[in-house]
GROMACS .gro file of N, CA and C in nm:
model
  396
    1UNK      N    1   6.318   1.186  -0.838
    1UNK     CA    2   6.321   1.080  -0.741
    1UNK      C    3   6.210   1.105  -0.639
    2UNK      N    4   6.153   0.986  -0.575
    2UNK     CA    5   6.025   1.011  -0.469
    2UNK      C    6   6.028   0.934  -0.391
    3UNK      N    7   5.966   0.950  -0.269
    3UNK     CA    8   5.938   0.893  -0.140
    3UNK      C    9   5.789   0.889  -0.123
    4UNK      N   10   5.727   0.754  -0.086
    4UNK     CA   11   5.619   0.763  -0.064
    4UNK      C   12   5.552   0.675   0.047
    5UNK      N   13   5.473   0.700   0.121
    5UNK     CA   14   5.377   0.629   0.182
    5UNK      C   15   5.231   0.656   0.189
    6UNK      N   16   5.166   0.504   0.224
    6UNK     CA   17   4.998   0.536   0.182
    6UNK      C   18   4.978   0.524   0.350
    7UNK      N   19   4.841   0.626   0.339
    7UNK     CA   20   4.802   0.665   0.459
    7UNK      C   21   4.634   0.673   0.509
    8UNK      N   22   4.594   0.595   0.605
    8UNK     CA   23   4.503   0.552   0.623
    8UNK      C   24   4.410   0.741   0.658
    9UNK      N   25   4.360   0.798   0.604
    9UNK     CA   26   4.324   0.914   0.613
    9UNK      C   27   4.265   0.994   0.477
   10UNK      N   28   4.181   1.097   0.534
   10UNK     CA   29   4.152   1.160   0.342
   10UNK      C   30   4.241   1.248   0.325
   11UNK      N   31   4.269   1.253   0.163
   11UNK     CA   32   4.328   1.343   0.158
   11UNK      C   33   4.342   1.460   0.179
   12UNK      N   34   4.214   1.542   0.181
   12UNK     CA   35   4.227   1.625   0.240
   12UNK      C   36   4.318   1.694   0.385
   13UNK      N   37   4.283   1.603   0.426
   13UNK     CA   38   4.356   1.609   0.579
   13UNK      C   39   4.499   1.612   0.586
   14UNK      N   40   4.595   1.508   0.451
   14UNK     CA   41   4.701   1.521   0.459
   14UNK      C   42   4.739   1.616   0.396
   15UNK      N   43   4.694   1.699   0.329
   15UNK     CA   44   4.676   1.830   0.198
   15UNK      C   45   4.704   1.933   0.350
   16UNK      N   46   4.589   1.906   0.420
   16UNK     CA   47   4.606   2.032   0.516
   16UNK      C   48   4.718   2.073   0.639
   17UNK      N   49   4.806   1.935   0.639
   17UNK     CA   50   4.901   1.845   0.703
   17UNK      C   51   5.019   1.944   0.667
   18UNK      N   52   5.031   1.908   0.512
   18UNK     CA   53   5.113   1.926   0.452
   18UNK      C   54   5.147   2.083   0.392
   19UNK      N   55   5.067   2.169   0.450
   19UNK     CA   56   5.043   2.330   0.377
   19UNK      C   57   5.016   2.421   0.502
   20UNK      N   58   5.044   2.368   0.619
   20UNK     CA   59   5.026   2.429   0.770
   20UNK      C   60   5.126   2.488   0.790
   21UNK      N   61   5.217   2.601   0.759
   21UNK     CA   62   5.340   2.589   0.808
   21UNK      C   63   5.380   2.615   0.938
   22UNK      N   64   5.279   2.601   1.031
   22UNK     CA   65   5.281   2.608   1.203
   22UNK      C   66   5.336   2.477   1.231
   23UNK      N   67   5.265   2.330   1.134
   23UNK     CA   68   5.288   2.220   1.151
   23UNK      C   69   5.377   2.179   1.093
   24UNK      N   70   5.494   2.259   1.019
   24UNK     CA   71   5.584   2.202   0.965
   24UNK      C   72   5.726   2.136   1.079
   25UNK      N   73   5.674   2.188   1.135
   25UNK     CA   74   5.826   2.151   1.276
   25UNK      C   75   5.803   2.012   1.279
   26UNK      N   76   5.643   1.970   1.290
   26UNK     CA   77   5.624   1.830   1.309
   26UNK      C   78   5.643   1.712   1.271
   27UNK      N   79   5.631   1.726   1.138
   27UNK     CA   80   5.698   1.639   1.029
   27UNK      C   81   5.813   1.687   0.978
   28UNK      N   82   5.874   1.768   1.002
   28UNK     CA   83   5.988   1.824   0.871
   28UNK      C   84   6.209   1.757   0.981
   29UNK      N   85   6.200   1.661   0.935
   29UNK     CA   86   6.280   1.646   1.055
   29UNK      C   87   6.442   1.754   1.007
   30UNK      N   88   6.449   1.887   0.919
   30UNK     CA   89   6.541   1.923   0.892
   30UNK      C   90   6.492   2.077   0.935
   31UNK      N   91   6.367   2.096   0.981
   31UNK     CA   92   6.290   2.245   1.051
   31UNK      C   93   6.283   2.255   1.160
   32UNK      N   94   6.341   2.360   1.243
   32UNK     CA   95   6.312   2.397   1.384
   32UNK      C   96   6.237   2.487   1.384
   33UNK      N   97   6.216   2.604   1.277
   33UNK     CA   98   6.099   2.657   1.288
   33UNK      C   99   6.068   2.747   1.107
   34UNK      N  100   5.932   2.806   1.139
   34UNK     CA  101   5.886   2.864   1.062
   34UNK      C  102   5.856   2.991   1.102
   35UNK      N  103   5.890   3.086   0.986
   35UNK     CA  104   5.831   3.256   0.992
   35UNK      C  105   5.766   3.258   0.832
   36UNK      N  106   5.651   3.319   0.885
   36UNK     CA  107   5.569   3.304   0.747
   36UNK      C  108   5.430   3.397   0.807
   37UNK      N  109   5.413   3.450   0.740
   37UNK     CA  110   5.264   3.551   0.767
   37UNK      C  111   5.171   3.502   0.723
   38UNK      N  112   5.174   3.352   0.687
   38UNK     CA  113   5.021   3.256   0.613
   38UNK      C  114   5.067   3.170   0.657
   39UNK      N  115   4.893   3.158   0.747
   39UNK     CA  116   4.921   2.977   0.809
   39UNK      C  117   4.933   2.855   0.718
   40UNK      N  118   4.861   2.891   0.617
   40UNK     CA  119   4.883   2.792   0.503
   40UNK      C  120   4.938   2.865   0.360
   41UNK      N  121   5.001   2.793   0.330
   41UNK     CA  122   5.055   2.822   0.181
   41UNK      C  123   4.942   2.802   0.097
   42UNK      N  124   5.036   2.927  -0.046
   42UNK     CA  125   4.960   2.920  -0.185
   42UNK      C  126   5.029   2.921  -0.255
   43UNK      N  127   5.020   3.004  -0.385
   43UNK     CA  128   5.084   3.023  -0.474
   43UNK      C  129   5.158   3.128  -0.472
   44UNK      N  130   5.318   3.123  -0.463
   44UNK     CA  131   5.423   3.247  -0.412
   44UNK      C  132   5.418   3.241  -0.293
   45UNK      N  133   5.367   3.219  -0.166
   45UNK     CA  134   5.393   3.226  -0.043
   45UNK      C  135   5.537   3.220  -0.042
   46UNK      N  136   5.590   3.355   0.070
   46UNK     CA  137   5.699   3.346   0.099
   46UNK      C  138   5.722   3.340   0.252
   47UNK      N  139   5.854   3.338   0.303
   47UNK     CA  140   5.855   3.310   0.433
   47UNK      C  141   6.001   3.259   0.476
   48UNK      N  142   6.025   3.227   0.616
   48UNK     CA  143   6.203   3.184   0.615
   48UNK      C  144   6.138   3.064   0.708
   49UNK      N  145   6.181   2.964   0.674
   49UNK     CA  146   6.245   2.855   0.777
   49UNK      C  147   6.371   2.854   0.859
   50UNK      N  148   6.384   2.768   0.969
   50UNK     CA  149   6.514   2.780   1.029
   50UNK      C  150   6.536   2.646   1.049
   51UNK      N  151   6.637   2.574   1.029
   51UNK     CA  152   6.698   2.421   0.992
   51UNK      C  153   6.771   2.384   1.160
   52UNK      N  154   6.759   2.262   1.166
   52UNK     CA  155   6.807   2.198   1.250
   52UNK      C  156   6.924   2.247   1.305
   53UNK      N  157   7.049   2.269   1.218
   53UNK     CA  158   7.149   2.313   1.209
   53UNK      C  159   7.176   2.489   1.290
   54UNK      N  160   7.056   2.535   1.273
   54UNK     CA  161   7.037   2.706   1.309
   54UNK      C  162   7.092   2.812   1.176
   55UNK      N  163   7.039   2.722   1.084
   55UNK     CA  164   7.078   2.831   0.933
   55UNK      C  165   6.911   2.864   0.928
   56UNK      N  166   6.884   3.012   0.872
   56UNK     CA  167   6.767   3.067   0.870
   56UNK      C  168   6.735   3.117   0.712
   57UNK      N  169   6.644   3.037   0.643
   57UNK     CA  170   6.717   3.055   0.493
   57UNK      C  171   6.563   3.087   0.466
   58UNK      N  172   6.527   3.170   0.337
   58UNK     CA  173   6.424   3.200   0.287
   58UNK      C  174   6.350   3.116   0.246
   59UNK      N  175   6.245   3.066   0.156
   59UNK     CA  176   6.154   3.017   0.101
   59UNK      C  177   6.039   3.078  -0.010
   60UNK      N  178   6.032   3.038  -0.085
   60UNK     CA  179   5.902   3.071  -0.146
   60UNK      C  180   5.847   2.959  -0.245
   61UNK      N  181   5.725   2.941  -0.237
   61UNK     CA  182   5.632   2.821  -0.292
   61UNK      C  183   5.597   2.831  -0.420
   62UNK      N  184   5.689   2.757  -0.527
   62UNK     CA  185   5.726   2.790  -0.690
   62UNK      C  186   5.591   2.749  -0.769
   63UNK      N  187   5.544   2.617  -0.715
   63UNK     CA  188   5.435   2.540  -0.813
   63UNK      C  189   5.345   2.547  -0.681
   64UNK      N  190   5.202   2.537  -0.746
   64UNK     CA  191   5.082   2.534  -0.641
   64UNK      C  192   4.991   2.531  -0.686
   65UNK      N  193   4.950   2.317  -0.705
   65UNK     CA  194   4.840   2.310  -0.747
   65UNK      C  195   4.741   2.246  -0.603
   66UNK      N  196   4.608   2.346  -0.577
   66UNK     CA  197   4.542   2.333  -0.473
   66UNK      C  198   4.443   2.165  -0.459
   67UNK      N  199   4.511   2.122  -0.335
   67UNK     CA  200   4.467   2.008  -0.303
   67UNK      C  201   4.524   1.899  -0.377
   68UNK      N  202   4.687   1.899  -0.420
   68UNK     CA  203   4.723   1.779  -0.471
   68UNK      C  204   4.852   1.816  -0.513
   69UNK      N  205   4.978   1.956  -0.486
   69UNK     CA  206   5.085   1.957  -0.497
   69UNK      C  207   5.130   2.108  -0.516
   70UNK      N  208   5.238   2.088  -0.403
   70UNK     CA  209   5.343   2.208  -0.427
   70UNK      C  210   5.500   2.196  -0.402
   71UNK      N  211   5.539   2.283  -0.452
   71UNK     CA  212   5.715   2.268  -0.475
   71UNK      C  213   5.741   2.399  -0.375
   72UNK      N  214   5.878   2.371  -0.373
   72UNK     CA  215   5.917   2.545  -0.306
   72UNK      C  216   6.071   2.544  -0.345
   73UNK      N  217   6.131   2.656  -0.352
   73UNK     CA  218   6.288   2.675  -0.349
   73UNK      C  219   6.337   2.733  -0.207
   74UNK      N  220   6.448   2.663  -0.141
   74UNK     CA  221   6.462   2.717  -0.003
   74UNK      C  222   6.600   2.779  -0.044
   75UNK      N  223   6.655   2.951  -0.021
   75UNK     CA  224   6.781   2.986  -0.029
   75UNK      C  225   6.766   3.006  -0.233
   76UNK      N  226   6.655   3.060  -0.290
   76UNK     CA  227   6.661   3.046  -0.406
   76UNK      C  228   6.640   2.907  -0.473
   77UNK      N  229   6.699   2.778  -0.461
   77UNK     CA  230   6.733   2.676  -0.540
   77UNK      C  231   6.604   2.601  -0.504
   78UNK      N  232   6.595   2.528  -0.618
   78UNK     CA  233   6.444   2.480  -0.612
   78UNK      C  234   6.444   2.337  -0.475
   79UNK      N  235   6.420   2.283  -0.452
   79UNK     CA  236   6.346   2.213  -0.339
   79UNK      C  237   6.290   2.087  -0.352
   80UNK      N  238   6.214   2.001  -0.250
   80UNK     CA  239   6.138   1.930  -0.238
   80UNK      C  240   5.989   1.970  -0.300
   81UNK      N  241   5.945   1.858  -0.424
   81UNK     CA  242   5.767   1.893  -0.428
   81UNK      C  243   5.683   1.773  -0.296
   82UNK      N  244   5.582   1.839  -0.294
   82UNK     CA  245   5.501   1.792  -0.213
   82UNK      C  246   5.402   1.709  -0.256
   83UNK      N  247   5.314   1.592  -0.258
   83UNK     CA  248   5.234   1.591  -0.358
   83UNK      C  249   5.102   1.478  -0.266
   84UNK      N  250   4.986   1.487  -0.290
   84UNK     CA  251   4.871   1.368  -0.221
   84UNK      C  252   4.845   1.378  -0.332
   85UNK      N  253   4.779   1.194  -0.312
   85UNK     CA  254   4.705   1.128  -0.433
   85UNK      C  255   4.604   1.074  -0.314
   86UNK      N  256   4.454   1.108  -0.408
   86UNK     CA  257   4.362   0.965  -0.376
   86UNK      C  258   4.353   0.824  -0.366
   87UNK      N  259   4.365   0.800  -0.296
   87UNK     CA  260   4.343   0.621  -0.298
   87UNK      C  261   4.229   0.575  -0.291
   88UNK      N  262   4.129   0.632  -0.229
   88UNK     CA  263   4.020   0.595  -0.155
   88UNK      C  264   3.903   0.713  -0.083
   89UNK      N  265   3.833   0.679  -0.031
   89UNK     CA  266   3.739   0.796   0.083
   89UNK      C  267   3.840   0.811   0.188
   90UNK      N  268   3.872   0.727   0.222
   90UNK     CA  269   3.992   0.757   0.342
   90UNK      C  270   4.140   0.672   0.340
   91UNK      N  271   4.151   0.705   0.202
   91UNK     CA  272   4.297   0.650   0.217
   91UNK      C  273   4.320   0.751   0.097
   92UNK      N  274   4.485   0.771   0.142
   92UNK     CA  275   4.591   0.848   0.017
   92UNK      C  276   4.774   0.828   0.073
   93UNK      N  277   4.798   0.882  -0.077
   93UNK     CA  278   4.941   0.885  -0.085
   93UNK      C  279   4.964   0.972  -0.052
   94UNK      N  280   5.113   0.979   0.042
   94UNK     CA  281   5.185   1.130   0.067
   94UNK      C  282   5.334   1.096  -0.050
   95UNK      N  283   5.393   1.195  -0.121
   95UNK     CA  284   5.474   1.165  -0.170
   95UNK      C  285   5.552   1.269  -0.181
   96UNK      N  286   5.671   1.277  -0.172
   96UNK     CA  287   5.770   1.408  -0.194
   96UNK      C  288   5.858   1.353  -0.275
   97UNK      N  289   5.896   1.469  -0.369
   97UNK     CA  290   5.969   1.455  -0.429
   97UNK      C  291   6.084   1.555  -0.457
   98UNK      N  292   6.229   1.478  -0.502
   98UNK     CA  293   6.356   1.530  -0.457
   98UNK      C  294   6.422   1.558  -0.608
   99UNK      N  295   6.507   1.678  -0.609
   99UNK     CA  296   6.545   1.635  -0.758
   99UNK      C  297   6.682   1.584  -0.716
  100UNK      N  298   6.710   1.530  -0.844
  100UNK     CA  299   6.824   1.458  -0.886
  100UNK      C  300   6.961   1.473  -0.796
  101UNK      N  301   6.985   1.647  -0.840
  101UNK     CA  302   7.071   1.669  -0.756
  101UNK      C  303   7.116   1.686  -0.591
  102UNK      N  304   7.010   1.586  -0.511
  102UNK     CA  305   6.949   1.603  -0.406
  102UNK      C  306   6.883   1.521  -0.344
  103UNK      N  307   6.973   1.379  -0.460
  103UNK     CA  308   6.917   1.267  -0.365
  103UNK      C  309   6.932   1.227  -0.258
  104UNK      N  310   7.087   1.229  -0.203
  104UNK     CA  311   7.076   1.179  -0.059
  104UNK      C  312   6.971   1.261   0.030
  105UNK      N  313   6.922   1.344  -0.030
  105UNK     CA  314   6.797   1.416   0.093
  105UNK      C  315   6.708   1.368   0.104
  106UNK      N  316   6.671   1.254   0.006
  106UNK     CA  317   6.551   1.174   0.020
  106UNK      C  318   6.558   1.096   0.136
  107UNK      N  319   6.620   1.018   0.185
  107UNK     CA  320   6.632   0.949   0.363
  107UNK      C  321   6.559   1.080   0.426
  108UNK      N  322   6.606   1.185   0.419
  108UNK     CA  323   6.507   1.292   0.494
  108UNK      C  324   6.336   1.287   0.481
  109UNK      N  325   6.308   1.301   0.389
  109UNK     CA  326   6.185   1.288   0.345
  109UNK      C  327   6.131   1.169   0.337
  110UNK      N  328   6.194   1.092   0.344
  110UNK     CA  329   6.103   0.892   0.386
  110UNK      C  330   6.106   0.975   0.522
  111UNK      N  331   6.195   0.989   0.610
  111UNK     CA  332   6.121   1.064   0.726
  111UNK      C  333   6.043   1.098   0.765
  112UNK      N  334   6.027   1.214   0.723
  112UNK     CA  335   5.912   1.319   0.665
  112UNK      C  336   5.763   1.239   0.664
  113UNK      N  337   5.802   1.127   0.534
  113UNK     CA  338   5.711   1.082   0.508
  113UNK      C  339   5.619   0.985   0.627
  114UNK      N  340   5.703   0.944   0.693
  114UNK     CA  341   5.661   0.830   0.784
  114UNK      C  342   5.607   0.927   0.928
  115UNK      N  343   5.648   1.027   0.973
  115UNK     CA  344   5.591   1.094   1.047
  115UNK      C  345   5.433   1.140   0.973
  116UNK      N  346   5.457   1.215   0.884
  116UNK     CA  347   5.325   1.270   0.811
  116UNK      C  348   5.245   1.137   0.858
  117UNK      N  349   5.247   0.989   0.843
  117UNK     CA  350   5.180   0.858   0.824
  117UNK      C  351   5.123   0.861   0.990
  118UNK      N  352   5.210   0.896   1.059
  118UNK     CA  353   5.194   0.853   1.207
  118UNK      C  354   5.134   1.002   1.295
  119UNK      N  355   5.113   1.097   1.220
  119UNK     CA  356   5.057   1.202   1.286
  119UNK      C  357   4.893   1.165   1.232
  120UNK      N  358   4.861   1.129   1.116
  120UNK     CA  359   4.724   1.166   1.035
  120UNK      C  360   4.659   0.972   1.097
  121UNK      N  361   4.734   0.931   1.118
  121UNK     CA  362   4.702   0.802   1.160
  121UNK      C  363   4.699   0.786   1.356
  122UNK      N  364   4.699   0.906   1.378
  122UNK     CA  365   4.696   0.918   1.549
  122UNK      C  366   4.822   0.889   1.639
  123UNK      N  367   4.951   0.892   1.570
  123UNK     CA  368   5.049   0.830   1.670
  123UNK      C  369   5.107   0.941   1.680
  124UNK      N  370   5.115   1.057   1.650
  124UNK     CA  371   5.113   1.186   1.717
  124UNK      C  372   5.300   1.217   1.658
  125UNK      N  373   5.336   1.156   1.526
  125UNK     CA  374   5.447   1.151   1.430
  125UNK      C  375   5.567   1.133   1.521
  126UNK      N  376   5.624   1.090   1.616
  126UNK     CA  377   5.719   1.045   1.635
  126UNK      C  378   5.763   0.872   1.558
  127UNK      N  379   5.767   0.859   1.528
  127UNK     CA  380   5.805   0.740   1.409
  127UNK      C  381   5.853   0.802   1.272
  128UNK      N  382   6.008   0.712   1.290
  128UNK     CA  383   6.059   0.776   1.206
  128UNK      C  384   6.207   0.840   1.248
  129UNK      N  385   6.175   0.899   1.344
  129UNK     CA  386   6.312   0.930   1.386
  129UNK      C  387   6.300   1.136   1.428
  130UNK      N  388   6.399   1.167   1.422
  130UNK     CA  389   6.404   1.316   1.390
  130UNK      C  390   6.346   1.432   1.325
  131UNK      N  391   6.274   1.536   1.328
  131UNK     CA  392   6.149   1.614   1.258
  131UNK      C  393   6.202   1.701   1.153
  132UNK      N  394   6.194   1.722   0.831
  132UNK     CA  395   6.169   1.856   0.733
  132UNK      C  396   6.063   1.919   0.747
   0.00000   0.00000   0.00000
């Protein structure tokens, strides 16, 4: 299952958006924070997030293809993928994707998604509501 919005920006930019984990508080409306010894993710990056809630659960980044998608498992179990598409010189898709067993988490991630839209588009991601 996926969530998506197109975003007036290159991809790049939302690639770099999306792999910051300093900037994950910003868009992530289910993260209060990040511990991670890499500002950006790769392949295996590990690290703990801490959830809205104040649960502090591990992470590590399962799939990692550079400049166009990564997955992670949070607490072991696999996770949200991440993914940009080209549209244009300055336009792309942000899209996450949820598995099956984990759909109602998608309302989270249209979240997600619509902040990511309103940070890379200058409105500084409050739109949308609450910060995965």
């Amino acid at each position: 299952m996926e969530t998506a919005v197109e975003v007036r920006a290159p991809v790049a930019a939302a690639w770099e958006l999306l792999t910051d984990t300093r900037r994950w508080t910003e868009w992530g409306p289910s993260i209060s924070g990040v511990e991670c010894t890499e500002r950006f993710i790769g392949p295996g990056t590990i690290g703990w997030v801490r959830t809205v809630i104040g649960l502090r659960l591990p992470f590590r980044i399962t799939e990692f293809e550079p400049g166009r998608r990564w997955c992670w498992s949070v607490a072991g179990i696999p996770a949200t993928g991440h993914r940009v598409e080209p549209l244009g010189q300055e336009r792309c898709r942000v899209v996450f994707e949820v598995p099956m067993p984990a759909a109602p988490y998608l309302a989270v991630c249209r979240v997600a998604a619509l902040r990511i839209r309103s940070i890379l588009e200058g409105g500084g991601g409050k739109e949308g509501g609450a910060a995965l």
